[in-house]
Coordinates of C-alpha atoms and ligand atoms in Angstrom, one line a residue:
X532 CA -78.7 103.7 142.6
X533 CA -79.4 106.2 144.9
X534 CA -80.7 106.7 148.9
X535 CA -83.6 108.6 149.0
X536 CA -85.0 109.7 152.3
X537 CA -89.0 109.7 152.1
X538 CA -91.1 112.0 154.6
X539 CA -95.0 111.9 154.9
X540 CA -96.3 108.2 153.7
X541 CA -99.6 109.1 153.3
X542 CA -102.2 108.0 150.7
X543 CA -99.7 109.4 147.9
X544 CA -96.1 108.7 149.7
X545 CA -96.5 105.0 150.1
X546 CA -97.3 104.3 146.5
X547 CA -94.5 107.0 145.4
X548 CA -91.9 105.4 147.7
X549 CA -92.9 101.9 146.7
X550 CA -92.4 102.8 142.7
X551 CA -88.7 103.7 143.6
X552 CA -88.1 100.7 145.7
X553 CA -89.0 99.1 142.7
X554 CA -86.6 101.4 140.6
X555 CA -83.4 99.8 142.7
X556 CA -83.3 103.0 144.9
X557 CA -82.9 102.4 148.7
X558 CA -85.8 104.5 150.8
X559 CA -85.4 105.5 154.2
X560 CA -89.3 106.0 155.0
X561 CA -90.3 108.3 157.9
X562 CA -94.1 109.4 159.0
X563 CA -95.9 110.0 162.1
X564 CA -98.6 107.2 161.8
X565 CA -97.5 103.6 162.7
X566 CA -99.9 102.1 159.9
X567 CA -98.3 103.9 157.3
X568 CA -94.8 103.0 158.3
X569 CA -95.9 99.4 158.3
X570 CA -97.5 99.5 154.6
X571 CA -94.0 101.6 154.0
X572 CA -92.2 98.0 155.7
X573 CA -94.5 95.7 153.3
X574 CA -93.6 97.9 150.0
X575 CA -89.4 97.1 150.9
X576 CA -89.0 100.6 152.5
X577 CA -86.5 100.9 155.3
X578 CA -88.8 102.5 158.3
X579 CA -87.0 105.0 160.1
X580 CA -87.3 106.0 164.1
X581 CA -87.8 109.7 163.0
X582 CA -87.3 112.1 159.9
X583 CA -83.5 113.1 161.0
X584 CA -83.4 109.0 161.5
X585 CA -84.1 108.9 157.4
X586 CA -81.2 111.1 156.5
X587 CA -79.1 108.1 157.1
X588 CA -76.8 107.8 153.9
X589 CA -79.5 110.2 151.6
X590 CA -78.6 111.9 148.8
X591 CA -82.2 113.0 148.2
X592 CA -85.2 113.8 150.2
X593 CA -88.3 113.7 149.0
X594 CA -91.2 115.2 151.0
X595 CA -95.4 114.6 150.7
X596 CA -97.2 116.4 153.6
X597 CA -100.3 117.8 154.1
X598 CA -99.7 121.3 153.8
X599 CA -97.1 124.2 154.0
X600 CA -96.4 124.1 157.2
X601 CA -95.4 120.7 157.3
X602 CA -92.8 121.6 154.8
X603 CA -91.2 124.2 156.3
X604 CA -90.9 122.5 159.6
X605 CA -89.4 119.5 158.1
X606 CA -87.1 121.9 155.9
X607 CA -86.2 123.4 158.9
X608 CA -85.4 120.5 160.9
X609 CA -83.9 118.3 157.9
X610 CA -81.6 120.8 155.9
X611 CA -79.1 121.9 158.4
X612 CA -78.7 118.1 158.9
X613 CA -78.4 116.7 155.8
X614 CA -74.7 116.2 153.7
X615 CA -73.8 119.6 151.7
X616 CA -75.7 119.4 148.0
X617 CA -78.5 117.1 148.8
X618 CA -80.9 117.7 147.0
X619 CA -84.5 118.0 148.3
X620 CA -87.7 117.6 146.5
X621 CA -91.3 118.8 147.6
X622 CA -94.0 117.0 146.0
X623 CA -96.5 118.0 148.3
X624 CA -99.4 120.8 147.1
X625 CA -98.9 123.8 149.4
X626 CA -99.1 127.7 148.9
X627 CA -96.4 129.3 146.7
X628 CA -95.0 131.5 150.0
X629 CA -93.9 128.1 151.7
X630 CA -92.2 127.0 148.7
X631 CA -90.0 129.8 147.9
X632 CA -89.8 129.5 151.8
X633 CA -88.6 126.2 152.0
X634 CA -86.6 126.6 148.6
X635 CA -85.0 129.5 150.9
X636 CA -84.4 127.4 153.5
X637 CA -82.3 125.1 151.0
X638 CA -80.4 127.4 149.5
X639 CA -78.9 129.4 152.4
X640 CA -77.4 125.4 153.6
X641 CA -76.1 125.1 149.8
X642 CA -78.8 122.2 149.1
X643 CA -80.3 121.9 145.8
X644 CA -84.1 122.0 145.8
X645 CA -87.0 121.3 143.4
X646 CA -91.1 121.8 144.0
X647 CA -92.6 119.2 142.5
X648 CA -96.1 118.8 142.8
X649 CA -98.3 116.5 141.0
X650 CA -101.0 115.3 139.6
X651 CA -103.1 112.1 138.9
X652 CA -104.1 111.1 142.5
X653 CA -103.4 108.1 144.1
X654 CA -104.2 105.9 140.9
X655 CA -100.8 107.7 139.5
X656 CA -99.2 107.3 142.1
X657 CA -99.3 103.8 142.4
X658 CA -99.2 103.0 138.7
X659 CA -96.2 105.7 138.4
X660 CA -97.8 107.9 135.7
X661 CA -97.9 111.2 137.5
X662 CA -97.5 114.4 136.1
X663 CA -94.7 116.6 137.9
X664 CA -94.8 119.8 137.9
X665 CA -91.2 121.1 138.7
X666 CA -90.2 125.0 139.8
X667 CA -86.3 125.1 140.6
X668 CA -82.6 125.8 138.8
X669 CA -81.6 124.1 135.8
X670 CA -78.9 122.4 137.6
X671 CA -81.6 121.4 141.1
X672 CA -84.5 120.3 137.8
X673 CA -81.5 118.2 135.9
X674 CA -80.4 116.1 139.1
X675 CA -84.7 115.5 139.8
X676 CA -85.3 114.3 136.9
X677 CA -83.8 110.7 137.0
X678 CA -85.5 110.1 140.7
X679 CA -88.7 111.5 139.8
X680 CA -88.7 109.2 136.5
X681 CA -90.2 105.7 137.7
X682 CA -93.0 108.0 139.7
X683 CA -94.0 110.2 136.4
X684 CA -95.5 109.8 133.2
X685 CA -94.7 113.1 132.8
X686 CA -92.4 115.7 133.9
X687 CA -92.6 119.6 133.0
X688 CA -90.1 122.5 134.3
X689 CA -92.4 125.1 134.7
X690 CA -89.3 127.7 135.9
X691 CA -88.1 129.2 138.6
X692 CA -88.6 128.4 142.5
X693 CA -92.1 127.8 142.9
X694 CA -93.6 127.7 139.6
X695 CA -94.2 124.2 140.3
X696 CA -96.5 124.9 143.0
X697 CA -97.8 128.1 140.8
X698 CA -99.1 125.8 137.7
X699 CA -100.5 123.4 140.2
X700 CA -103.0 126.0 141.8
X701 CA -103.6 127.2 137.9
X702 CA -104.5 124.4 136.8
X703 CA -106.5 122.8 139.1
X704 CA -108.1 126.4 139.7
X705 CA -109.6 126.0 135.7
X706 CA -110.6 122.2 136.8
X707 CA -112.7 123.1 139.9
X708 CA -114.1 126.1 137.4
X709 CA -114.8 124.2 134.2
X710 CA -116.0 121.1 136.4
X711 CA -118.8 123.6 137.8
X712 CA -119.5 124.8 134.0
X713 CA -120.0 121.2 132.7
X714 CA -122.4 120.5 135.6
X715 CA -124.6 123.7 135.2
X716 CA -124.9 122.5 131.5
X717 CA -125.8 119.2 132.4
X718 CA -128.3 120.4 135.3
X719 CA -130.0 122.4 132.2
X720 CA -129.7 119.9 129.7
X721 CA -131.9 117.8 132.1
X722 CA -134.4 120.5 132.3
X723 CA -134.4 121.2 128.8
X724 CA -135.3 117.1 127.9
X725 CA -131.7 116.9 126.6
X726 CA -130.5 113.2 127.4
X727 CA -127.1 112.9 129.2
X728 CA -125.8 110.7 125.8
X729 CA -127.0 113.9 123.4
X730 CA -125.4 116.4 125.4
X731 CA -122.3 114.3 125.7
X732 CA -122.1 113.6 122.1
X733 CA -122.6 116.9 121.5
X734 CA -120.3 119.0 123.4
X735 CA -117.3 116.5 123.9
X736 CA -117.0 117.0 119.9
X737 CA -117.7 121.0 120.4
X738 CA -116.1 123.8 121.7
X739 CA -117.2 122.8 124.6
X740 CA -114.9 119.9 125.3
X741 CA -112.6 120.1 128.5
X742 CA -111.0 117.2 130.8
X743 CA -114.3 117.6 132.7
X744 CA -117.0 116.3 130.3
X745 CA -114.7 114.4 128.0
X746 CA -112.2 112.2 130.6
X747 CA -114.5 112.5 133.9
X748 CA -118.3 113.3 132.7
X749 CA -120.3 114.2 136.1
X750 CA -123.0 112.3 135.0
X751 CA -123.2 108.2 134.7
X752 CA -122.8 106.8 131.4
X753 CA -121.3 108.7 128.7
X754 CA -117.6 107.9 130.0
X755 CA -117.8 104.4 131.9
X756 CA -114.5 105.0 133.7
X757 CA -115.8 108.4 135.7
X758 CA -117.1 109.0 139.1
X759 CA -120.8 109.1 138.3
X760 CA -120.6 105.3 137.6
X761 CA -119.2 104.5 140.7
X762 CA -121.2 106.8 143.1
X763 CA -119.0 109.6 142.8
X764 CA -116.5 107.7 145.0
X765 CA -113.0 109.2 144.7
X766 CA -110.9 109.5 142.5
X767 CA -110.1 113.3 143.9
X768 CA -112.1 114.3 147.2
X769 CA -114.0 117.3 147.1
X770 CA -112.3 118.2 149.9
X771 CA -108.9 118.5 148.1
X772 CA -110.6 120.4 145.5
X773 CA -111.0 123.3 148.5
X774 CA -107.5 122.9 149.7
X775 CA -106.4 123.9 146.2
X776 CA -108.8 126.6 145.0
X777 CA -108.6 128.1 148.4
X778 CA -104.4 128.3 147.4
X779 CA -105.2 129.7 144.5
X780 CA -107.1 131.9 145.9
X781 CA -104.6 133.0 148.4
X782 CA -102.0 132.7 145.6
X783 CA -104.5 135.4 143.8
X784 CA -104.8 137.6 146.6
X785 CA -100.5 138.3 147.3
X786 CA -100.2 138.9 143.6
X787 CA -103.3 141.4 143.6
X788 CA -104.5 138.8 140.0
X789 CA -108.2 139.1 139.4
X790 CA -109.5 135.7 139.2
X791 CA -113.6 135.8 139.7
X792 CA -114.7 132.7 138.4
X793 CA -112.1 131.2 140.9
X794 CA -113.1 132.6 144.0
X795 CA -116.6 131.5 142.9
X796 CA -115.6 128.0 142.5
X797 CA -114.3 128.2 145.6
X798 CA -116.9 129.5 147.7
X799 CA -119.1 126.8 146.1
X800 CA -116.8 123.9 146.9
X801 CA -116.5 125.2 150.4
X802 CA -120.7 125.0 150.1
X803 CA -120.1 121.7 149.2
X804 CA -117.8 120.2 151.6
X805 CA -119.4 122.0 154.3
X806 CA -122.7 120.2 153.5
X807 CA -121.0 116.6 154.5
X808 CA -119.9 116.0 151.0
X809 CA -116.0 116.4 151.7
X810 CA -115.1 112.8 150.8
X811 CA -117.0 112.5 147.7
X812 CA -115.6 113.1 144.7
X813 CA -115.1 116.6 143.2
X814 CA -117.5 116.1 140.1
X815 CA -120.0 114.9 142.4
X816 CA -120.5 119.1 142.6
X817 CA -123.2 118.2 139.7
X818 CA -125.9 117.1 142.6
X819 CA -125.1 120.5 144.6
X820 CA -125.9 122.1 142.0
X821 CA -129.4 120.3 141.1
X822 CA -130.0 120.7 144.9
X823 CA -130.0 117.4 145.2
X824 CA -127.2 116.4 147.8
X825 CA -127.6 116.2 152.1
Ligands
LIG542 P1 -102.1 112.1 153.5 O1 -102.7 112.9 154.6 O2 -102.6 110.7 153.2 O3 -100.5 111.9 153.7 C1 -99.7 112.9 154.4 C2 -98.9 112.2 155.4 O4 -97.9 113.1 156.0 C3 -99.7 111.6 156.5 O5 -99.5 110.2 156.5 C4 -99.1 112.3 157.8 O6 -99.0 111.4 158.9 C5 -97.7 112.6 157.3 N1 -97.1 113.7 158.0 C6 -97.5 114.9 158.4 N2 -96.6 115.6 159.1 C7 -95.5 114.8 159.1 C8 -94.2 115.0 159.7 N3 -93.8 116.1 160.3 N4 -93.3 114.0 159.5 C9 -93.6 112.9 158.8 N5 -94.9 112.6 158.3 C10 -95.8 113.6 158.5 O7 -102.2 113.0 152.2 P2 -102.0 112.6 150.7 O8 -103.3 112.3 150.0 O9 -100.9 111.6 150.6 O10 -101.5 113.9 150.1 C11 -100.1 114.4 150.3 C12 -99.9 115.7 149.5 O11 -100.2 115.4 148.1 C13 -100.9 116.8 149.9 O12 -100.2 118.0 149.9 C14 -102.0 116.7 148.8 O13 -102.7 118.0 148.6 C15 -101.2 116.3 147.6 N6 -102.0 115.6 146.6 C16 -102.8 114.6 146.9 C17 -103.5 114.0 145.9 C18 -104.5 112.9 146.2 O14 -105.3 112.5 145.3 N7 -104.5 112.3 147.4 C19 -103.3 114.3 144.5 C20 -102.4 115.3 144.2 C21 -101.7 115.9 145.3

């Protein structure tokens, strides 16, 4: 078993640490809020004064902050630190720059390093079915794999440094899009006399099935388990739904990639958050769109 030093116990860490407590591994936890550290205590974690404190004896360190800078200031404190060939893992969602930065960072101390973002929210985190999407060498993705296993349902190498972080922002870039499309269709339908059930029965068959109407429907009914049933309480924030077209975005712009539809989305999700509707869920965009939100 293996000691894995965990840094940022947030609404995705804790759960994530807690699945590889229960794997056998030993977790040195470390974040700045003394809540989390005590949920991190109450999972079997072993809480740590600070994040050089969580180096103690790791092998590993695996890191879920809020954003790119976060990373690289942790890298930059944490690698010159840690033992030679530790291998360090990013599962946070941040821009593609600070990953190859922070894979940079790992290299020039002769760490290994793996981006790993994910997805599935915090329900996959806690029930360990996340997908990971991994950008790093063979020899960084091959040593990964076994200690991202009892947090995953899934785990794809997407390639080289950073691709991780780089099929995160695509995907999630055609989910903000196609979850805009299926609520324009919807907003129609209504117009049109189309019930929610008809449109639903229709399309989710059709070529115009996608995630969005099939597995999380906007609208209340056709899919039980979806937002709309539960007023359009999370599941995935709207305002995470920014954070990540906005990286695409900026992901767009360094690579000079013409991506229309996704600046779009974004702008509209911005719309949206900035109209007090940040915490609501991301397919709760269809109300926007009627006009019908504060
Ligand atoms: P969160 O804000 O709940 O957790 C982040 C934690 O990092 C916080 O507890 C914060 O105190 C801690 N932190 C910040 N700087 C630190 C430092 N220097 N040292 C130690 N701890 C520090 O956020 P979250 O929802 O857990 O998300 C974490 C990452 O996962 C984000 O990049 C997010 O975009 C991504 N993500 C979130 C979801 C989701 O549904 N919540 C889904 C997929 C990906």
């Amino acid at each position: 078993m293996t000691t894995i030093a965990f840094i940022g116990l947030g609404n995705m860490g804790n759960p994530m640490a807690k699945n590889l407590v229960s794997a056998g591994h030993t977790v040195n936890g470390f974040d700045l809020v003394e809540a989390n550290l005590a949920t991190a205590m109450k999972n079997g974690v072993t809480v740590s004064s600070s994040a050089a404190d969580a180096l103690n004896g790791a092998e590993v360190v695996i890191t879920m902050l809020p954003a790119g800078q976060h990373v690289v200031s942790v890298y930059s404190e944490l690698v010159p630190k840690a033992a030679k060939g530790t291998l360090f893992i990013d599962s946070s969602t941040i821009d593609v720059d600070s990953a190859r930065k922070a894979h940079q960072l790992a290299k020039d101390h002769q760490m290994l390093s793996v981006d790993a973002p994910v997805s599935g929210g915090v329900g996959g985190a806690d029930a360990g079915t996340l997908t990971f999407m991994a950008g790093g060498t063979e020899q960084a993705f091959a040593k990964a794999g076994p200690v991202l296993e009892p947090m995953a349902g899934r785990i794809v190498h997407c390639g080289e440094p950073g691709s991780g972080q780089a099929a995160k922002i695509c995907n999630n870039m055609i989910l903000g899009i196609s979850m805009i499309a299926v609520g324009e269709a919807f907003a129609l339908g209504e117009k049109l006399g189309l019930s929610h059930q008809a449109l639903f029965d229709v399309a989710s068959t059709s070529s115009g099935q996608c995630w969005s109407i099939n597995t999380y429907c906007p609208v209340p009914g056709p899919v039980p388990t979806s937002p709309a049933n539960n007023g359009y309480k999370p599941g995935f924030a709207a305002a995470l739904m920014v954070k990540d077209l906005n990286l695409a975005q900026q992901a767009a712009q360094s690579v000079g990639a013409i991506t229309p539809l996704g600046a779009e989305a974004a702008q509209l999700y911005r719309l949206f958050d900035a109209t007090g509707n940040g915490g609501t869920d991301f397919s709760g965009i269809i109300n926007f769109l009627r006009g019908g939100t504060k």
